[in-house]
mmCIF file with all atom_site columns, C-alpha atoms in Angstrom:
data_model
loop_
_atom_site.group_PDB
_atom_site.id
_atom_site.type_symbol
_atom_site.label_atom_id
_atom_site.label_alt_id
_atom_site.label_comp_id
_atom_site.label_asym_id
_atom_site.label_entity_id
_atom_site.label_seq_id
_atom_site.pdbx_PDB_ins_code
_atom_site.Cartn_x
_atom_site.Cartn_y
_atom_site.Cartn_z
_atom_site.occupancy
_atom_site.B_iso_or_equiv
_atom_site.pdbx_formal_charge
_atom_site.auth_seq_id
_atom_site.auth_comp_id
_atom_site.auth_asym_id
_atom_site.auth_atom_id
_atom_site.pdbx_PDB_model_num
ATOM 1   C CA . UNK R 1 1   ? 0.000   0.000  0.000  1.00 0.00 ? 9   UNK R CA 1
ATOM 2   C CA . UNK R 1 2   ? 1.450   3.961  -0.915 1.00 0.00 ? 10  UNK R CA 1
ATOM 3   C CA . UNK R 1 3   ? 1.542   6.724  1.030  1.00 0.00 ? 11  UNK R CA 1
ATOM 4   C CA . UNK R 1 4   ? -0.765  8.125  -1.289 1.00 0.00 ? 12  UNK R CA 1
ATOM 5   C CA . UNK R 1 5   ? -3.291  5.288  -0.940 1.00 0.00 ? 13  UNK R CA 1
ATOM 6   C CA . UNK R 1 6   ? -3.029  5.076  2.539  1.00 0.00 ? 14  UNK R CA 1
ATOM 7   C CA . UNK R 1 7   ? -3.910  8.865  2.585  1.00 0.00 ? 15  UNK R CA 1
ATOM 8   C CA . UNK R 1 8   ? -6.664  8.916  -0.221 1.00 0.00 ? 16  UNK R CA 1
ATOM 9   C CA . UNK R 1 9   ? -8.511  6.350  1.860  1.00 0.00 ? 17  UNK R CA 1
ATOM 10  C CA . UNK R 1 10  ? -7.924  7.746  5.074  1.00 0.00 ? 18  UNK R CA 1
ATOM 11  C CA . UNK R 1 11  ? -9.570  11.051 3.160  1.00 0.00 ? 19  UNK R CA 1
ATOM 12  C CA . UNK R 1 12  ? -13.012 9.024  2.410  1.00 0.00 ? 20  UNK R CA 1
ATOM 13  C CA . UNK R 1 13  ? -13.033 7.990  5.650  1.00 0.00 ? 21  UNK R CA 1
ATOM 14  C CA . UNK R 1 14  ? -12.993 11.335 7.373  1.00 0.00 ? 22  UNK R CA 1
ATOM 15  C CA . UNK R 1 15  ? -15.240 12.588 4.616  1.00 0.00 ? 23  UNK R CA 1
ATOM 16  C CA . UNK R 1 16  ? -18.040 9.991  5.227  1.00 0.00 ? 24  UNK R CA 1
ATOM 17  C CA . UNK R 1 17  ? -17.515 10.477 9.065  1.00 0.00 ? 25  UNK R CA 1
ATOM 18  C CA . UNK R 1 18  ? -18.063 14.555 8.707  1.00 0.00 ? 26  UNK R CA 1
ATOM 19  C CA . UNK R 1 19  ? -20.962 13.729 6.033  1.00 0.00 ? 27  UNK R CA 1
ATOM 20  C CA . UNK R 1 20  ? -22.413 11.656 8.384  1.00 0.00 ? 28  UNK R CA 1
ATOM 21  C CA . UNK R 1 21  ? -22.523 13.773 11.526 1.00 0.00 ? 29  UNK R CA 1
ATOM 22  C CA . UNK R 1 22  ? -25.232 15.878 10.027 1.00 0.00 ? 30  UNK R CA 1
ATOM 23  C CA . UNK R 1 23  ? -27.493 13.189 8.827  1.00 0.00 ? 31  UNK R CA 1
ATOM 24  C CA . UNK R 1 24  ? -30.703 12.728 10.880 1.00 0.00 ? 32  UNK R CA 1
ATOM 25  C CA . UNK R 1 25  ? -33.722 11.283 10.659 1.00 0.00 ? 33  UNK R CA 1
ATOM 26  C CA . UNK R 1 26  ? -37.359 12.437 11.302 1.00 0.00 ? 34  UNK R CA 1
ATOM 27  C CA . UNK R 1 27  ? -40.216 11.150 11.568 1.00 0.00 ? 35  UNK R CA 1
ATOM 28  C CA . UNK R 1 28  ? -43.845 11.623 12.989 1.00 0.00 ? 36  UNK R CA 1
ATOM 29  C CA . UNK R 1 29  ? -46.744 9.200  13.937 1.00 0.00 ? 37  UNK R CA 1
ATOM 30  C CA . UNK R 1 30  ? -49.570 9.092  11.956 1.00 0.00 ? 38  UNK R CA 1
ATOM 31  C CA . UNK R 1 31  ? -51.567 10.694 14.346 1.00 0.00 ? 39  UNK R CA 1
ATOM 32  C CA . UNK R 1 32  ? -48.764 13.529 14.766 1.00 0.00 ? 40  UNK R CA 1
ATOM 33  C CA . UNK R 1 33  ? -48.642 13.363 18.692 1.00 0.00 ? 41  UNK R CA 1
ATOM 34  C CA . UNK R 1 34  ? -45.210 11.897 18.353 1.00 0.00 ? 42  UNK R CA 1
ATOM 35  C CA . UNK R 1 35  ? -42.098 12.853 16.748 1.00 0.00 ? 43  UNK R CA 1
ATOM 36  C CA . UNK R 1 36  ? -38.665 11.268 16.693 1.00 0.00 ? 44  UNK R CA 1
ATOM 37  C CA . UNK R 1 37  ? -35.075 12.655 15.615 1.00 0.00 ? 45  UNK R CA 1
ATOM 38  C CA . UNK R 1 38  ? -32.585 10.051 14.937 1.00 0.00 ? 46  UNK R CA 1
ATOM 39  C CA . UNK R 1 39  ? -29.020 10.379 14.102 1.00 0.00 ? 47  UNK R CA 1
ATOM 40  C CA . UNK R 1 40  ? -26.832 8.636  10.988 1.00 0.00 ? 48  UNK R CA 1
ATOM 41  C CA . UNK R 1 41  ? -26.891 5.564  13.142 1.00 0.00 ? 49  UNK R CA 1
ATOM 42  C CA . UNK R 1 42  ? -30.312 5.319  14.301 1.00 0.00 ? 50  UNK R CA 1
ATOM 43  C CA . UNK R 1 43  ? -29.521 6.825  18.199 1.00 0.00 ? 51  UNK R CA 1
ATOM 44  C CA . UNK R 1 44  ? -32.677 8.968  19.431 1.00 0.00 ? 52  UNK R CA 1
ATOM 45  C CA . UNK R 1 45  ? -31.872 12.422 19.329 1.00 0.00 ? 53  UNK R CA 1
ATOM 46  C CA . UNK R 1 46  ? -34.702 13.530 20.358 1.00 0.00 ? 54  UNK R CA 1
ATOM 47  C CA . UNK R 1 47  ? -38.669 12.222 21.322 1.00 0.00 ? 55  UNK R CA 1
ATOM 48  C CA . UNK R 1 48  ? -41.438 14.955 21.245 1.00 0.00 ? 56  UNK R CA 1
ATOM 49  C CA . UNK R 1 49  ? -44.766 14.069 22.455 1.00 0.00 ? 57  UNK R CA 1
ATOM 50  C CA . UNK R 1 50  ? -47.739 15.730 22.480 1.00 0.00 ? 58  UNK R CA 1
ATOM 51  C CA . UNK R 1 51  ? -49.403 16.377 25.701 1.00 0.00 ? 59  UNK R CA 1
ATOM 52  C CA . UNK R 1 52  ? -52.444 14.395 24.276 1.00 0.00 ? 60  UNK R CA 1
ATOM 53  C CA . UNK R 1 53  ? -50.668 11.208 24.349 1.00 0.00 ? 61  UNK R CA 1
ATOM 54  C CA . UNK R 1 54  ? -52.315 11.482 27.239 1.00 0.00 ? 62  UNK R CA 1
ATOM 55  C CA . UNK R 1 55  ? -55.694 11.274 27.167 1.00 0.00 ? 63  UNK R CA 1
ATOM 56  C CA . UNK R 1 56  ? -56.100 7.484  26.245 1.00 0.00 ? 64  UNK R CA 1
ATOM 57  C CA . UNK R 1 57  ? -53.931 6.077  28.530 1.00 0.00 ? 65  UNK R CA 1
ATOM 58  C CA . UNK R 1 58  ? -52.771 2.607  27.021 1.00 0.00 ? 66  UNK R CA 1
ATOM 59  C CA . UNK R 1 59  ? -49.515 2.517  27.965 1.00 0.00 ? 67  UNK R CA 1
ATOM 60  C CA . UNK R 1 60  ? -48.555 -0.598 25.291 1.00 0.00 ? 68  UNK R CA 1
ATOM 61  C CA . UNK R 1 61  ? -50.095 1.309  22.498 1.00 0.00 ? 69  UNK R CA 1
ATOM 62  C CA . UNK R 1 62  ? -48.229 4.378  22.948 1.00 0.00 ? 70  UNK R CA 1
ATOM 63  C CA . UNK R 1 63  ? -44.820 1.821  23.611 1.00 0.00 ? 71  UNK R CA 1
ATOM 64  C CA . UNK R 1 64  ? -45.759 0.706  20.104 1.00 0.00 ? 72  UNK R CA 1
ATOM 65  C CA . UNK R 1 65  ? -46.406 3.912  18.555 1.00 0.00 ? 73  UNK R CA 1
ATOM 66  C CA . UNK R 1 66  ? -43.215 5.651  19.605 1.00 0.00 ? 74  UNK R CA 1
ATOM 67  C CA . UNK R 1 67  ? -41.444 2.480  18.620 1.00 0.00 ? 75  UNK R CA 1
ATOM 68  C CA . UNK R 1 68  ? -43.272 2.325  15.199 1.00 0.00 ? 76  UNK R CA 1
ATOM 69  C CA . UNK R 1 69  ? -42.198 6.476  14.379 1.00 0.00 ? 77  UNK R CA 1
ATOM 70  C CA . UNK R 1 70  ? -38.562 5.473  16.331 1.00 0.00 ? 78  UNK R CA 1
ATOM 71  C CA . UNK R 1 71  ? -38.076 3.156  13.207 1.00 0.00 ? 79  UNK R CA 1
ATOM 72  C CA . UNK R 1 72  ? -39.554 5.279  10.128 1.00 0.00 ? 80  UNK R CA 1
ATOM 73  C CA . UNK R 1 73  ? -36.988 7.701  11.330 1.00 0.00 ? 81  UNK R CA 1
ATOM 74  C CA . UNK R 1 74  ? -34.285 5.188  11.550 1.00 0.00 ? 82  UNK R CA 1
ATOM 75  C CA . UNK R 1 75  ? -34.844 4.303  7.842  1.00 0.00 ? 83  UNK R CA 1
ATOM 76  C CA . UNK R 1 76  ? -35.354 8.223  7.145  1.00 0.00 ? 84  UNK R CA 1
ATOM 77  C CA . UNK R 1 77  ? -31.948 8.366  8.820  1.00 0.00 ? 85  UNK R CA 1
ATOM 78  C CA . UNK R 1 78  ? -30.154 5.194  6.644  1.00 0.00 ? 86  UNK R CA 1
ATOM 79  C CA . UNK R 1 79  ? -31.924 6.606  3.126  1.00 0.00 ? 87  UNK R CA 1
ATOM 80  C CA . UNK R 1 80  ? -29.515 9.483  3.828  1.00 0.00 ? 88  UNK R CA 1
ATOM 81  C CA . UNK R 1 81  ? -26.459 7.476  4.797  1.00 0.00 ? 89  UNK R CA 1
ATOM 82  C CA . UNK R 1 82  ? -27.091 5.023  1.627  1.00 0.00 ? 90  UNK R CA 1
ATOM 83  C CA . UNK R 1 83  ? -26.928 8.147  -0.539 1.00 0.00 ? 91  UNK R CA 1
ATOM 84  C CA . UNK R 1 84  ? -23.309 9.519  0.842  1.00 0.00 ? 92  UNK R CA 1
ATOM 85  C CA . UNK R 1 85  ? -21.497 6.010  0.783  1.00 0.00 ? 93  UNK R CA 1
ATOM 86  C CA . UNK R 1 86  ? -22.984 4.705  -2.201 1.00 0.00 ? 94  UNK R CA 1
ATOM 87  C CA . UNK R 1 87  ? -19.847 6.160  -4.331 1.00 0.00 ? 95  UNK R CA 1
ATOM 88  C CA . UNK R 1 88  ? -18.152 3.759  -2.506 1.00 0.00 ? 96  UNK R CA 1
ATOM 89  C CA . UNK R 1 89  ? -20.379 0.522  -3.295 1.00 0.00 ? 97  UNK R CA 1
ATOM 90  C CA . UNK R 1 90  ? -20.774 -1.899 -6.131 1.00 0.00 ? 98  UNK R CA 1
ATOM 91  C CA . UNK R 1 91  ? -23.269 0.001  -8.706 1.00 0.00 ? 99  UNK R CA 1
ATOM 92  C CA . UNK R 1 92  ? -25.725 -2.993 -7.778 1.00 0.00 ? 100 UNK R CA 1
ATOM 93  C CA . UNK R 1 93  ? -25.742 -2.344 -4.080 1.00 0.00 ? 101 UNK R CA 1
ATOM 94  C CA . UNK R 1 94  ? -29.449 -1.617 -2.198 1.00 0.00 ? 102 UNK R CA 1
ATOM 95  C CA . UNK R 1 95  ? -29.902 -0.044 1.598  1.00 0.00 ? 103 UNK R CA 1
ATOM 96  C CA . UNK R 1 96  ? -31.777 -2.844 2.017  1.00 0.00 ? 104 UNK R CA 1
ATOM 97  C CA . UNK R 1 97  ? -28.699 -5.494 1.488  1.00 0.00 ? 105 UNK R CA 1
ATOM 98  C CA . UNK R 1 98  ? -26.009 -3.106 2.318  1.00 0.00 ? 106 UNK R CA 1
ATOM 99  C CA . UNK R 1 99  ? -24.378 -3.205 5.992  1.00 0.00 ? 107 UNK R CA 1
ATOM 100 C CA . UNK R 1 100 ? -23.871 0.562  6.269  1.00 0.00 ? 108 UNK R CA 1
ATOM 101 C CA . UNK R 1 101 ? -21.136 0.240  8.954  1.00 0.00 ? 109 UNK R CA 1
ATOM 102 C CA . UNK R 1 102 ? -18.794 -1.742 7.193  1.00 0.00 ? 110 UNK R CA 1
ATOM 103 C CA . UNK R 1 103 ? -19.596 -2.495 3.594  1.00 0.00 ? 111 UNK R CA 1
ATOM 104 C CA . UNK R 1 104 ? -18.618 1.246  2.033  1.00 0.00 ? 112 UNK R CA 1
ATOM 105 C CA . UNK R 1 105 ? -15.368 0.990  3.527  1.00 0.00 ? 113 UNK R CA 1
ATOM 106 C CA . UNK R 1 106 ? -14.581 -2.407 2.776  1.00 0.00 ? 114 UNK R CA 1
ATOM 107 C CA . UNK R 1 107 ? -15.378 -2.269 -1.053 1.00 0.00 ? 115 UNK R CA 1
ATOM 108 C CA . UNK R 1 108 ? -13.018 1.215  -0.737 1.00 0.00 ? 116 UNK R CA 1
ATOM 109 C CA . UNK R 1 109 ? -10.510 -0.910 0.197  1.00 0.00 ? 117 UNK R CA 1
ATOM 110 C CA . UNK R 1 110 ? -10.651 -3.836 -2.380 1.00 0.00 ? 118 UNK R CA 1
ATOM 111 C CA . UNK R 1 111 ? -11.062 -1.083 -4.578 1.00 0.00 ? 119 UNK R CA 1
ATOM 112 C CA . UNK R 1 112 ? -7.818  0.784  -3.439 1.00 0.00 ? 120 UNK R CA 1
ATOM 113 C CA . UNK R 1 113 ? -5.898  -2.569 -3.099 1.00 0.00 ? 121 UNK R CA 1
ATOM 114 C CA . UNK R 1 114 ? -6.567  -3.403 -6.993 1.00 0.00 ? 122 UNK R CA 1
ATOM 115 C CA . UNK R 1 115 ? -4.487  -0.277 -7.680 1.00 0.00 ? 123 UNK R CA 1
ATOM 116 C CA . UNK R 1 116 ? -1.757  -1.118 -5.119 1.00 0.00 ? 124 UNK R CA 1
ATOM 117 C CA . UNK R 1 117 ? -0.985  -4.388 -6.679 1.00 0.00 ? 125 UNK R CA 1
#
């Protein structure tokens, strides 16, 4: 591996990493008395709810509910990511079969090591 590989790569990286500390991920029940702010990697950001919540108190239905918008802003969240790495994936790659963690940077680096050898 070059110096200049070694630094290209290590370039991507800390682009993808800065790329990726403004992604979030919103998203709102469908009754709009929750909301949910996720970041790149799905961690809650934030929870908002509505005072109303309230006024049926079923505790397991609202569990659901907040877990139901928690994961539409998740994928909100990994649509984004999936857009910013996908330079870095095969042109046949889905969110849906992609690992987001790992798989950009490992194809980066077969891709790099083709040009090393």
């Amino acid at each position: 591996m070059t110096d200049q590989g070694i630094q290209q790569l290590a370039d991507s990286v800390r682009r993808l990493r800065e790329g990726m500390r403004d992604i979030t991920g919103t998203a709102d029940s469908p009754d709009g008395l929750i909301s949910a702010t996720v970041g790149a990697r799905g961690e809650l950001l934030e929870l908002e709810l509505n005072p109303r919540v309230y006024r049926q108190p079923d505790s397991e239905l609202l569990a659901a509910d907040i877990v139901e918008t928690i994961q539409r802003a998740v994928a909100a969240a990994q649509r984004e990511v999936f857009e910013l790495v996908k330079e870095f994936l095969p042109t046949d790659a889905d969110p849906a079969g992609t690992d987001l963690d790992f798989d950009p940077f490992l194809h980066a680096v077969a891709d790099k090591r083709k040009t090393w050898v």
